[in-house]
Amino acid sequence: MLFFTQCFGAVLDLIHLRFQHYKAKRVFSAAGQLVCVVNPTHSLKYAPTRCAAAQTSTEQGILPPCHHHEAVHDPQLVPCTCPLFSCPWEGHLEVVVSHLRQTHRINILQGAEIVFLATDMHLPAPTDWIIMHSCLGHQFLLILRKQEKYEGHPQFFATMMLIGTPTQADNFTYRLELNRNQRRLKWEATPRSVLECVDSVISDGDCLVLNTSLAQLFSDNGSLAIGIAITTSKVHNAEGEM
Amino acid sequence: MLFFTQCFGAVLDLIHLRFQHYKAKRVFSAAGQLVCVVNPTHSLKYAPTRCAAAQTSTEQGILPPCHHHEAVHDPQLVPCTCPLFSCPWEGHLEVVVSHLRQTHRINILQGAEIVFLATDMHLPAPTDWIIMHSCLGHQFLLILRKQEKYEGHPQFFATMMLIGTPTQADNFTYRLELNRNQRRLKWEATPRSVLECVDSVISDGDCLVLNTSLAQLFSDNGSLAIGIAITTSKVHNAEGEM
């Protein structure tokens, strides 16, 4: 009986996902973009660790390891949430993609323009939604994070990072776009390298920032659709640099 | 001697304004847009008053009056900062523009696309930067506000309001654009009517929101240039509604 109940639950989940996917496809159908449903990540996240990111090592192509602490007693301290979460793995850039896919089950999508559909936006902070994006011969990581910078006021932070060096990252521009309820918000910037800790990008607020009410305005039934496009920096510089 | 010192100070101010204007013109020269230097408003602002905005009267075309209180003892209470500040004036929509120009010395600019150059971004919150924009046969009010929603963390909120009824406002779309340091942020939405209190728009966060560090990235020498464009909603609906 329990088996049948679980099966029924799984079928319902699949129908729900399919429905969300269909809605997102309808929403973005004009552009013929690939839609990917992204569920929040739960595993290995926000363990009592911190990223000992040595800035000096970032240009050497080695990801800084995340060292374990005994405990985080101060609630002001934000645990390490570099793209490898609290994973103690350490390795060269060339094998980061396979590590992320195999160990952390992060999906990878192909295409210049895709739609990132983050589900369950109502989940309490801190929560991450992560996907890899393969484009222009490189792999990028999109990170959407719900976090309380000010206690009791969760905000959403979205940024894109290149799985490459900061020098390589300078050659690209990424665009994140939200569009719903007669409102449109676009953010364009140069991606950071995964060798830089994502925590600093978010604590600096140098990314797309949404407060909860705005996120709700852009959400549909608890899911937030973010259109993603990546171009080379030459295009960005030519058309937009001021 | 004092007279000459004051004259010299005034000349320096003029040169500084001219320099800022020149810089903004250079920045936006590609689009040939009109640049307006906007200084923060000081007069009549944040007096101990609150806007008794009766929602029922908004469609009747009469601006809600701002009633005086004896004192605001609770720091949680945000004083009335509707487009008429704490001014007790009350009148019909048709005479709002002349009232704003004559009593509050708010400039009015013509053109479909203009650049709003807010100076002295470092001033402590609360501070407002306001301008009127005449376009497509209507007058709009751009309000940039520096405010501390979370104590010790000032943010910038920018929105556009139509000097007209909410029904009239639904016919337009406004766009605010920031572009500097290889970053670009665009916000598009339907303007609200000045009959709705600007405080609620800002407290809901239903506008362009910038944290201090992002505002600094977009600023140049303490001034923030915001590109403004207004279109009729048909264009917006055709190209962007999802």
Short mmCIF file of C-alpha atoms in Angstrom, two decimals:
data_model
loop_
_atom_site.label_atom_id
_atom_site.label_comp_id
_atom_site.label_asym_id
_atom_site.label_seq_id
_atom_site.Cartn_x
_atom_site.Cartn_y
_atom_site.Cartn_z
CA MET A 1 0.00 0.00 0.00
CA LEU A 2 2.87 2.32 0.96
CA PHE A 3 4.55 1.48 -2.34
CA PHE A 4 1.46 2.51 -4.33
CA THR A 5 1.12 5.73 -2.32
CA GLN A 6 4.74 6.61 -3.06
CA CYS A 7 4.27 5.79 -6.75
CA PHE A 8 1.19 8.01 -6.85
CA GLY A 9 3.18 10.82 -5.18
CA ALA A 10 5.98 10.46 -7.71
CA VAL A 11 3.50 10.59 -10.62
CA LEU A 12 1.91 13.73 -9.14
CA ASP A 13 5.37 15.34 -8.83
CA LEU A 14 6.11 14.49 -12.46
CA ILE A 15 2.80 15.99 -13.59
CA HIS A 16 3.53 19.12 -11.53
CA LEU A 17 7.04 19.48 -13.03
CA ARG A 18 5.67 18.86 -16.53
CA PHE A 19 3.01 21.53 -15.93
CA GLN A 20 5.62 24.05 -14.73
CA HIS A 21 7.80 23.22 -17.71
CA TYR A 22 4.84 23.70 -20.06
CA LYS A 23 4.00 27.05 -18.46
CA ALA A 24 7.59 28.27 -18.72
CA LYS A 25 7.75 27.10 -22.34
CA ARG A 26 4.56 29.01 -23.10
CA VAL A 27 5.95 32.09 -21.39
CA PHE A 28 9.21 32.03 -23.28
CA SER A 29 7.86 30.42 -26.47
CA ALA A 30 8.35 33.57 -28.54
CA ALA A 31 12.10 33.22 -28.23
CA GLY A 32 12.06 29.43 -28.68
CA GLN A 33 14.31 29.11 -25.65
CA LEU A 34 15.19 25.94 -23.82
CA VAL A 35 13.52 25.80 -20.41
CA CYS A 36 15.10 23.97 -17.52
CA VAL A 37 13.23 23.34 -14.27
CA VAL A 38 15.65 23.76 -11.37
CA ASN A 39 14.78 22.47 -7.91
CA PRO A 40 16.49 23.88 -4.83
CA THR A 41 19.64 22.10 -3.75
CA HIS A 42 19.53 20.44 -0.36
CA SER A 43 22.51 18.13 -0.11
CA LEU A 44 25.79 19.17 1.50
CA LYS A 45 24.54 22.70 1.81
CA TYR A 46 25.27 25.09 4.67
CA ALA A 47 27.23 22.59 6.66
CA PRO A 48 29.38 24.21 9.36
CA THR A 49 32.23 25.03 7.01
CA ARG A 50 33.77 28.11 5.52
CA CYS A 51 35.61 28.67 2.30
CA ALA A 52 39.24 29.52 2.91
CA ALA A 53 39.50 31.12 -0.49
CA ALA A 54 43.04 32.32 -0.94
CA GLN A 55 42.81 35.17 -3.43
CA THR A 56 46.44 34.61 -4.37
CA SER A 57 45.71 31.16 -5.78
CA THR A 58 42.82 32.19 -8.03
CA GLU A 59 44.85 32.82 -11.14
CA GLN A 60 46.67 29.48 -10.85
CA GLY A 61 43.60 27.52 -11.94
CA ILE A 62 43.18 25.60 -8.70
CA LEU A 63 39.92 25.86 -6.81
CA PRO A 64 40.36 26.89 -3.20
CA PRO A 65 39.40 24.08 -0.81
CA CYS A 66 36.66 24.47 1.76
CA HIS A 67 38.10 23.68 5.16
CA HIS A 68 35.96 22.24 7.91
CA HIS A 69 35.48 24.11 11.16
CA GLU A 70 34.35 22.57 14.38
CA ALA A 71 31.25 24.76 14.59
CA VAL A 72 29.93 28.16 13.56
CA HIS A 73 28.74 29.84 16.75
CA ASP A 74 28.30 33.37 15.45
CA PRO A 75 25.07 33.70 13.43
CA GLN A 76 26.64 36.63 11.57
CA LEU A 77 29.08 34.24 9.90
CA VAL A 78 27.82 33.02 6.55
CA PRO A 79 28.96 29.45 5.83
CA CYS A 80 30.95 28.71 2.71
CA THR A 81 28.69 28.39 -0.30
CA CYS A 82 31.22 28.45 -3.11
CA PRO A 83 29.99 26.39 -6.09
CA LEU A 84 31.28 23.27 -4.41
CA PHE A 85 29.20 23.95 -1.28
CA SER A 86 30.87 22.47 1.75
CA CYS A 87 32.47 19.73 -0.30
CA PRO A 88 36.12 19.20 0.68
CA TRP A 89 37.02 18.33 -2.92
CA GLU A 90 39.93 20.21 -4.45
CA GLY A 91 40.98 20.04 -8.06
CA HIS A 92 41.94 21.69 -11.31
CA LEU A 93 39.48 23.70 -13.41
CA GLU A 94 39.42 21.07 -16.14
CA VAL A 95 37.69 18.52 -13.92
CA VAL A 96 35.28 20.86 -12.10
CA VAL A 97 32.43 20.23 -14.56
CA SER A 98 32.59 16.45 -14.23
CA HIS A 99 32.87 16.76 -10.45
CA LEU A 100 29.80 19.02 -10.28
CA ARG A 101 27.79 16.67 -12.51
CA GLN A 102 28.82 13.44 -10.86
CA THR A 103 29.06 14.38 -7.19
CA HIS A 104 26.53 17.19 -6.94
CA ARG A 105 24.13 16.10 -9.72
CA ILE A 106 24.05 19.61 -11.19
CA ASN A 107 22.43 19.62 -14.64
CA ILE A 108 24.18 21.10 -17.65
CA LEU A 109 22.30 22.80 -20.49
CA GLN A 110 23.46 23.73 -23.98
CA GLY A 111 22.46 26.86 -25.88
CA ALA A 112 23.11 30.59 -26.11
CA GLU A 113 19.79 31.47 -24.47
CA ILE A 114 18.06 29.33 -21.89
CA VAL A 115 15.38 29.77 -19.25
CA PHE A 116 16.14 28.89 -15.65
CA LEU A 117 12.90 28.01 -13.86
CA ALA A 118 13.54 27.94 -10.11
CA THR A 119 10.83 26.09 -8.19
CA ASP A 120 9.68 26.38 -4.57
CA MET A 121 10.69 30.01 -4.08
CA HIS A 122 8.79 29.99 -0.80
CA LEU A 123 11.37 27.74 0.91
CA PRO A 124 13.07 29.49 3.82
CA ALA A 125 16.50 31.09 3.42
CA PRO A 126 19.23 30.01 2.97
CA THR A 127 18.46 28.07 -0.24
CA ASP A 128 20.37 27.75 -3.52
CA TRP A 129 19.24 26.95 -7.06
CA ILE A 130 22.14 26.00 -9.34
CA ILE A 131 22.60 24.95 -12.94
CA MET A 132 25.48 24.71 -15.42
CA HIS A 133 25.20 26.36 -18.80
CA SER A 134 27.40 25.32 -21.72
CA CYS A 135 27.80 28.09 -24.26
CA LEU A 136 30.41 29.66 -26.59
CA GLY A 137 32.85 26.85 -25.84
CA HIS A 138 32.75 27.39 -22.08
CA GLN A 139 30.76 26.26 -19.06
CA PHE A 140 29.03 28.73 -16.78
CA LEU A 141 27.35 28.26 -13.43
CA LEU A 142 24.14 30.13 -12.61
CA ILE A 143 23.52 30.54 -8.90
CA LEU A 144 20.27 31.84 -7.46
CA ARG A 145 20.42 32.22 -3.70
CA LYS A 146 17.77 33.12 -1.16
CA GLN A 147 19.54 34.67 1.81
CA GLU A 148 18.83 36.95 4.74
CA LYS A 149 21.35 39.79 4.59
CA TYR A 150 19.10 41.69 6.97
CA GLU A 151 17.52 39.44 9.57
CA GLY A 152 13.91 38.63 8.83
CA HIS A 153 14.15 40.05 5.29
CA PRO A 154 15.14 37.33 2.81
CA GLN A 155 16.34 38.50 -0.59
CA PHE A 156 17.16 36.69 -3.83
CA PHE A 157 20.60 37.07 -5.42
CA ALA A 158 21.38 35.76 -8.91
CA THR A 159 24.78 35.68 -10.55
CA MET A 160 26.67 33.80 -13.22
CA MET A 161 30.19 32.46 -12.87
CA LEU A 162 32.54 31.09 -15.49
CA ILE A 163 34.17 27.73 -14.86
CA GLY A 164 37.45 29.31 -15.90
CA THR A 165 39.94 31.95 -14.81
CA PRO A 166 39.05 35.62 -14.12
CA THR A 167 40.93 36.57 -17.31
CA GLN A 168 38.76 34.22 -19.36
CA ALA A 169 35.64 35.52 -17.61
CA ASP A 170 36.40 39.08 -18.77
CA ASN A 171 35.68 37.99 -22.35
CA PHE A 172 31.98 37.40 -21.67
CA THR A 173 28.82 39.24 -20.71
CA TYR A 174 25.81 37.53 -19.20
CA ARG A 175 22.25 38.80 -19.07
CA LEU A 176 19.54 37.77 -16.62
CA GLU A 177 15.99 38.82 -17.41
CA LEU A 178 12.75 38.65 -15.47
CA ASN A 179 9.52 39.52 -17.23
CA ARG A 180 6.05 39.22 -15.76
CA ASN A 181 3.06 41.25 -14.56
CA GLN A 182 3.91 44.21 -16.81
CA ARG A 183 7.33 44.51 -15.20
CA ARG A 184 10.70 43.72 -16.66
CA LEU A 185 14.07 43.64 -14.94
CA LYS A 186 17.34 43.06 -16.79
CA TRP A 187 20.81 42.69 -15.35
CA GLU A 188 23.92 42.57 -17.52
CA ALA A 189 27.46 42.12 -16.26
CA THR A 190 30.74 40.35 -16.75
CA PRO A 191 30.64 36.90 -15.13
CA ARG A 192 32.99 36.23 -12.23
CA SER A 193 35.27 33.21 -12.20
CA VAL A 194 34.40 30.21 -10.00
CA LEU A 195 37.86 30.75 -8.52
CA GLU A 196 36.38 33.76 -6.74
CA CYS A 197 34.06 32.83 -3.88
CA VAL A 198 30.39 33.43 -4.75
CA ASP A 199 29.80 34.64 -1.17
CA SER A 200 31.72 37.85 -1.80
CA VAL A 201 29.76 38.58 -4.99
CA ILE A 202 26.52 38.22 -3.05
CA SER A 203 27.66 40.11 0.06
CA ASP A 204 28.81 42.97 -2.20
CA GLY A 205 25.39 42.89 -3.88
CA ASP A 206 27.18 42.99 -7.26
CA CYS A 207 24.52 40.82 -8.90
CA LEU A 208 20.80 40.78 -9.64
CA VAL A 209 19.08 41.47 -6.31
CA LEU A 210 15.37 40.97 -5.67
CA ASN A 211 13.47 41.60 -2.49
CA THR A 212 10.72 39.12 -1.59
CA SER A 213 7.80 41.23 -2.81
CA LEU A 214 9.42 41.84 -6.19
CA ALA A 215 10.30 38.14 -6.48
CA GLN A 216 6.64 37.34 -5.86
CA LEU A 217 5.57 39.76 -8.58
CA PHE A 218 7.89 37.99 -11.02
CA SER A 219 6.96 34.49 -9.82
CA ASP A 220 4.23 32.26 -11.16
CA ASN A 221 2.79 29.77 -8.70
CA GLY A 222 5.97 29.70 -6.62
CA SER A 223 8.37 29.41 -9.56
CA LEU A 224 10.66 32.11 -10.88
CA ALA A 225 11.64 32.07 -14.56
CA ILE A 226 14.95 33.77 -15.36
CA GLY A 227 15.95 34.18 -18.99
CA ILE A 228 19.71 33.76 -19.44
CA ALA A 229 21.83 34.88 -22.37
CA ILE A 230 25.60 34.92 -22.77
CA THR A 231 27.54 36.91 -25.33
CA THR A 232 31.17 37.79 -25.88
CA SER A 233 32.20 41.09 -24.32
CA LYS A 234 32.91 42.74 -27.67
CA VAL A 235 29.17 42.91 -28.38
CA HIS A 236 28.51 44.36 -24.93
CA ASN A 237 31.25 46.95 -25.23
CA ALA A 238 30.19 48.05 -28.66
CA GLU A 239 26.53 48.53 -27.86
CA GLY A 240 26.43 49.54 -24.26
CA GLU A 241 29.59 50.85 -22.67
CA MET A 242 29.19 54.37 -21.43
CA MET B 1 35.13 90.53 1.31
CA LEU B 2 32.31 88.15 2.29
CA PHE B 3 30.47 89.15 -0.87
CA PHE B 4 33.45 88.23 -3.07
CA THR B 5 33.91 84.92 -1.21
CA GLN B 6 30.26 84.06 -1.81
CA CYS B 7 30.54 85.05 -5.48
CA PHE B 8 33.60 82.84 -5.86
CA GLY B 9 31.73 79.94 -4.21
CA ALA B 10 28.80 80.39 -6.57
CA VAL B 11 31.11 80.42 -9.60
CA LEU B 12 32.78 77.21 -8.36
CA ASP B 13 29.34 75.58 -7.95
CA LEU B 14 28.41 76.59 -11.49
CA ILE B 15 31.66 75.16 -12.87
CA HIS B 16 31.06 71.92 -10.92
CA LEU B 17 27.50 71.60 -12.26
CA ARG B 18 28.67 72.37 -15.79
CA PHE B 19 31.38 69.71 -15.47
CA GLN B 20 28.87 67.11 -14.28
CA HIS B 21 26.51 68.06 -17.08
CA TYR B 22 29.35 67.73 -19.60
CA LYS B 23 30.32 64.31 -18.23
CA ALA B 24 26.73 63.05 -18.39
CA LYS B 25 26.38 64.42 -21.92
CA ARG B 26 29.52 62.59 -22.94
CA VAL B 27 28.25 59.40 -21.34
CA PHE B 28 24.88 59.53 -23.04
CA SER B 29 26.04 61.30 -26.20
CA ALA B 30 25.49 58.24 -28.39
CA ALA B 31 21.77 58.49 -27.87
CA GLY B 32 21.72 62.31 -28.13
CA GLN B 33 19.63 62.46 -24.98
CA LEU B 34 18.83 65.51 -22.94
CA VAL B 35 20.69 65.48 -19.63
CA CYS B 36 19.27 67.15 -16.55
CA VAL B 37 21.33 67.62 -13.40
CA VAL B 38 19.07 67.06 -10.38
CA ASN B 39 20.13 68.17 -6.94
CA PRO B 40 18.58 66.61 -3.83
CA THR B 41 15.51 68.35 -2.51
CA HIS B 42 15.82 69.85 0.93
CA SER B 43 12.85 72.14 1.45
CA LEU B 44 9.66 71.02 3.17
CA LYS B 45 10.92 67.47 3.24
CA TYR B 46 10.33 64.97 6.03
CA ALA B 47 8.53 67.40 8.24
CA PRO B 48 6.53 65.69 10.99
CA THR B 49 3.52 65.02 8.77
CA ARG B 50 1.84 62.04 7.23
CA CYS B 51 -0.15 61.66 4.06
CA ALA B 52 -3.77 60.82 4.85
CA ALA B 53 -4.21 59.26 1.45
CA ALA B 54 -7.79 58.09 1.15
CA GLN B 55 -7.72 55.34 -1.46
CA THR B 56 -11.39 55.98 -2.19
CA SER B 57 -10.68 59.44 -3.53
CA THR B 58 -7.92 58.48 -5.95
CA GLU B 59 -10.12 58.02 -9.00
CA GLN B 60 -11.90 61.34 -8.44
CA GLY B 61 -8.88 63.32 -9.59
CA ILE B 62 -8.27 65.10 -6.29
CA LEU B 63 -4.93 64.75 -4.60
CA PRO B 64 -5.16 63.61 -1.00
CA PRO B 65 -4.05 66.32 1.43
CA CYS B 66 -1.16 65.88 3.80
CA HIS B 67 -2.40 66.58 7.32
CA HIS B 68 -0.10 67.93 9.99
CA HIS B 69 0.54 65.97 13.16
CA GLU B 70 1.84 67.36 16.40
CA ALA B 71 4.94 65.15 16.34
CA VAL B 72 6.14 61.76 15.16
CA HIS B 73 7.54 59.98 18.20
CA ASP B 74 7.84 56.49 16.73
CA PRO B 75 10.93 56.21 14.49
CA GLN B 76 9.21 53.36 12.63
CA LEU B 77 6.71 55.84 11.19
CA VAL B 78 7.76 57.11 7.77
CA PRO B 79 6.61 60.68 7.21
CA CYS B 80 4.50 61.55 4.21
CA THR B 81 6.62 61.93 1.12
CA CYS B 82 3.96 61.99 -1.55
CA PRO B 83 5.02 64.15 -4.50
CA LEU B 84 3.83 67.20 -2.59
CA PHE B 85 6.10 66.40 0.37
CA SER B 86 4.58 67.72 3.56
CA CYS B 87 2.85 70.53 1.75
CA PRO B 88 -0.71 71.03 2.95
CA TRP B 89 -1.82 72.07 -0.52
CA GLU B 90 -4.81 70.27 -1.99
CA GLY B 91 -6.07 70.60 -5.52
CA HIS B 92 -7.18 69.09 -8.78
CA LEU B 93 -4.84 67.19 -11.09
CA GLU B 94 -4.94 69.93 -13.71
CA VAL B 95 -3.09 72.38 -11.47
CA VAL B 96 -0.59 69.98 -9.91
CA VAL B 97 2.13 70.72 -12.47
CA SER B 98 1.99 74.47 -11.96
CA HIS B 99 1.91 73.99 -8.20
CA LEU B 100 5.00 71.72 -8.30
CA ARG B 101 6.88 74.16 -10.52
CA GLN B 102 5.95 77.32 -8.67
CA THR B 103 5.91 76.24 -5.04
CA HIS B 104 8.45 73.42 -5.04
CA ARG B 105 10.70 74.63 -7.91
CA ILE B 106 10.69 71.20 -9.55
CA ASN B 107 12.11 71.35 -13.08
CA ILE B 108 10.20 70.02 -16.06
CA LEU B 109 11.91 68.46 -19.07
CA GLN B 110 10.56 67.70 -22.54
CA GLY B 111 11.44 64.66 -24.65
CA ALA B 112 10.79 60.94 -25.03
CA GLU B 113 14.18 60.00 -23.61
CA ILE B 114 16.07 62.01 -21.03
CA VAL B 115 18.89 61.43 -18.57
CA PHE B 116 18.33 62.15 -14.90
CA LEU B 117 21.66 62.94 -13.24
CA ALA B 118 21.22 62.81 -9.47
CA THR B 119 24.04 64.57 -7.60
CA ASP B 120 25.38 64.11 -4.06
CA MET B 121 24.40 60.45 -3.70
CA HIS B 122 26.48 60.32 -0.52
CA LEU B 123 24.00 62.46 1.42
CA PRO B 124 22.45 60.58 4.34
CA ALA B 125 19.01 59.00 4.05
CA PRO B 126 16.27 60.11 3.80
CA THR B 127 16.87 62.19 0.66
CA ASP B 128 14.78 62.67 -2.50
CA TRP B 129 15.71 63.64 -6.05
CA ILE B 130 12.69 64.71 -8.11
CA ILE B 131 12.02 65.93 -11.62
CA MET B 132 9.03 66.30 -13.92
CA HIS B 133 9.11 64.82 -17.39
CA SER B 134 6.76 65.99 -20.13
CA CYS B 135 6.22 63.34 -22.77
CA LEU B 136 3.48 61.89 -25.03
CA GLY B 137 1.10 64.65 -24.01
CA HIS B 138 1.37 63.93 -20.29
CA GLN B 139 3.53 64.91 -17.34
CA PHE B 140 5.39 62.33 -15.27
CA LEU B 141 7.26 62.64 -12.01
CA LEU B 142 10.51 60.74 -11.47
CA ILE B 143 11.32 60.14 -7.83
CA LEU B 144 14.66 58.77 -6.63
CA ARG B 145 14.71 58.20 -2.90
CA LYS B 146 17.50 57.19 -0.55
CA GLN B 147 15.90 55.49 2.43
CA GLU B 148 16.79 53.06 5.20
CA LYS B 149 14.26 50.23 5.05
CA TYR B 150 16.64 48.23 7.21
CA GLU B 151 18.37 50.34 9.83
CA GLY B 152 21.92 51.20 8.90
CA HIS B 153 21.49 49.95 5.32
CA PRO B 154 20.35 52.79 3.06
CA GLN B 155 18.95 51.80 -0.34
CA PHE B 156 17.96 53.76 -3.43
CA PHE B 157 14.43 53.45 -4.84
CA ALA B 158 13.47 54.93 -8.21
CA THR B 159 9.97 55.09 -9.65
CA MET B 160 7.94 57.09 -12.11
CA MET B 161 4.44 58.41 -11.50
CA LEU B 162 1.94 59.90 -13.91
CA ILE B 163 0.37 63.22 -13.02
CA GLY B 164 -2.98 61.72 -13.96
CA THR B 165 -5.39 59.01 -12.86
CA PRO B 166 -4.46 55.32 -12.41
CA THR B 167 -6.53 54.51 -15.52
CA GLN B 168 -4.47 56.97 -17.57
CA ALA B 169 -1.25 55.59 -16.07
CA ASP B 170 -2.10 52.09 -17.35
CA ASN B 171 -1.56 53.36 -20.92
CA PHE B 172 2.17 53.90 -20.43
CA THR B 173 5.37 52.02 -19.74
CA TYR B 174 8.46 53.67 -18.30
CA ARG B 175 12.02 52.40 -18.44
CA LEU B 176 14.87 53.31 -16.11
CA GLU B 177 18.37 52.30 -17.15
CA LEU B 178 21.73 52.37 -15.39
CA ASN B 179 24.85 51.60 -17.38
CA ARG B 180 28.40 51.83 -16.08
CA ASN B 181 31.44 49.75 -15.15
CA GLN B 182 30.46 46.91 -17.49
CA ARG B 183 27.15 46.52 -15.72
CA ARG B 184 23.69 47.37 -16.93
CA LEU B 185 20.42 47.36 -15.02
CA LYS B 186 17.05 48.04 -16.65
CA TRP B 187 13.66 48.32 -15.00
CA GLU B 188 10.43 48.56 -16.99
CA ALA B 189 6.97 48.92 -15.51
CA THR B 190 3.67 50.73 -15.74
CA PRO B 191 3.86 54.08 -13.93
CA ARG B 192 1.68 54.61 -10.89
CA SER B 193 -0.60 57.62 -10.59
CA VAL B 194 0.41 60.51 -8.28
CA LEU B 195 -2.97 59.90 -6.64
CA GLU B 196 -1.40 56.80 -5.11
CA CYS B 197 1.09 57.58 -2.34
CA VAL B 198 4.71 57.03 -3.44
CA ASP B 199 5.49 55.66 0.03
CA SER B 200 3.53 52.47 -0.64
CA VAL B 201 5.32 51.91 -3.97
CA ILE B 202 8.66 52.16 -2.18
CA SER B 203 7.69 50.14 0.88
CA ASP B 204 6.41 47.39 -1.46
CA GLY B 205 9.73 47.55 -3.32
CA ASP B 206 7.75 47.63 -6.59
CA CYS B 207 10.31 49.87 -8.28
CA LEU B 208 13.98 49.95 -9.21
CA VAL B 209 15.89 49.10 -6.03
CA LEU B 210 19.64 49.58 -5.57
CA ASN B 211 21.72 48.78 -2.54
CA THR B 212 24.51 51.22 -1.67
CA SER B 213 27.36 49.20 -3.16
CA LEU B 214 25.54 48.74 -6.48
CA ALA B 215 24.66 52.46 -6.53
CA GLN B 216 28.36 53.22 -6.08
CA LEU B 217 29.27 50.95 -8.98
CA PHE B 218 26.82 52.85 -11.20
CA SER B 219 27.82 56.29 -9.89
CA ASP B 220 30.47 58.58 -11.25
CA ASN B 221 32.05 60.93 -8.74
CA GLY B 222 28.99 60.91 -6.49
CA SER B 223 26.43 61.34 -9.27
CA LEU B 224 24.06 58.69 -10.59
CA ALA B 225 22.89 58.92 -14.21
CA ILE B 226 19.53 57.26 -14.90
CA GLY B 227 18.33 57.01 -18.50
CA ILE B 228 14.55 57.45 -18.71
CA ALA B 229 12.27 56.47 -21.57
CA ILE B 230 8.48 56.44 -21.74
CA THR B 231 6.39 54.58 -24.30
CA THR B 232 2.74 53.72 -24.67
CA SER B 233 1.78 50.35 -23.22
CA LYS B 234 0.90 48.87 -26.61
CA VAL B 235 4.58 48.71 -27.52
CA HIS B 236 5.39 47.12 -24.17
CA ASN B 237 2.60 44.55 -24.44
CA ALA B 238 3.49 43.58 -27.99
CA GLU B 239 7.17 43.05 -27.39
CA GLY B 240 7.42 41.94 -23.83
CA GLU B 241 4.34 40.56 -22.17
CA MET B 242 4.80 36.98 -21.12
#
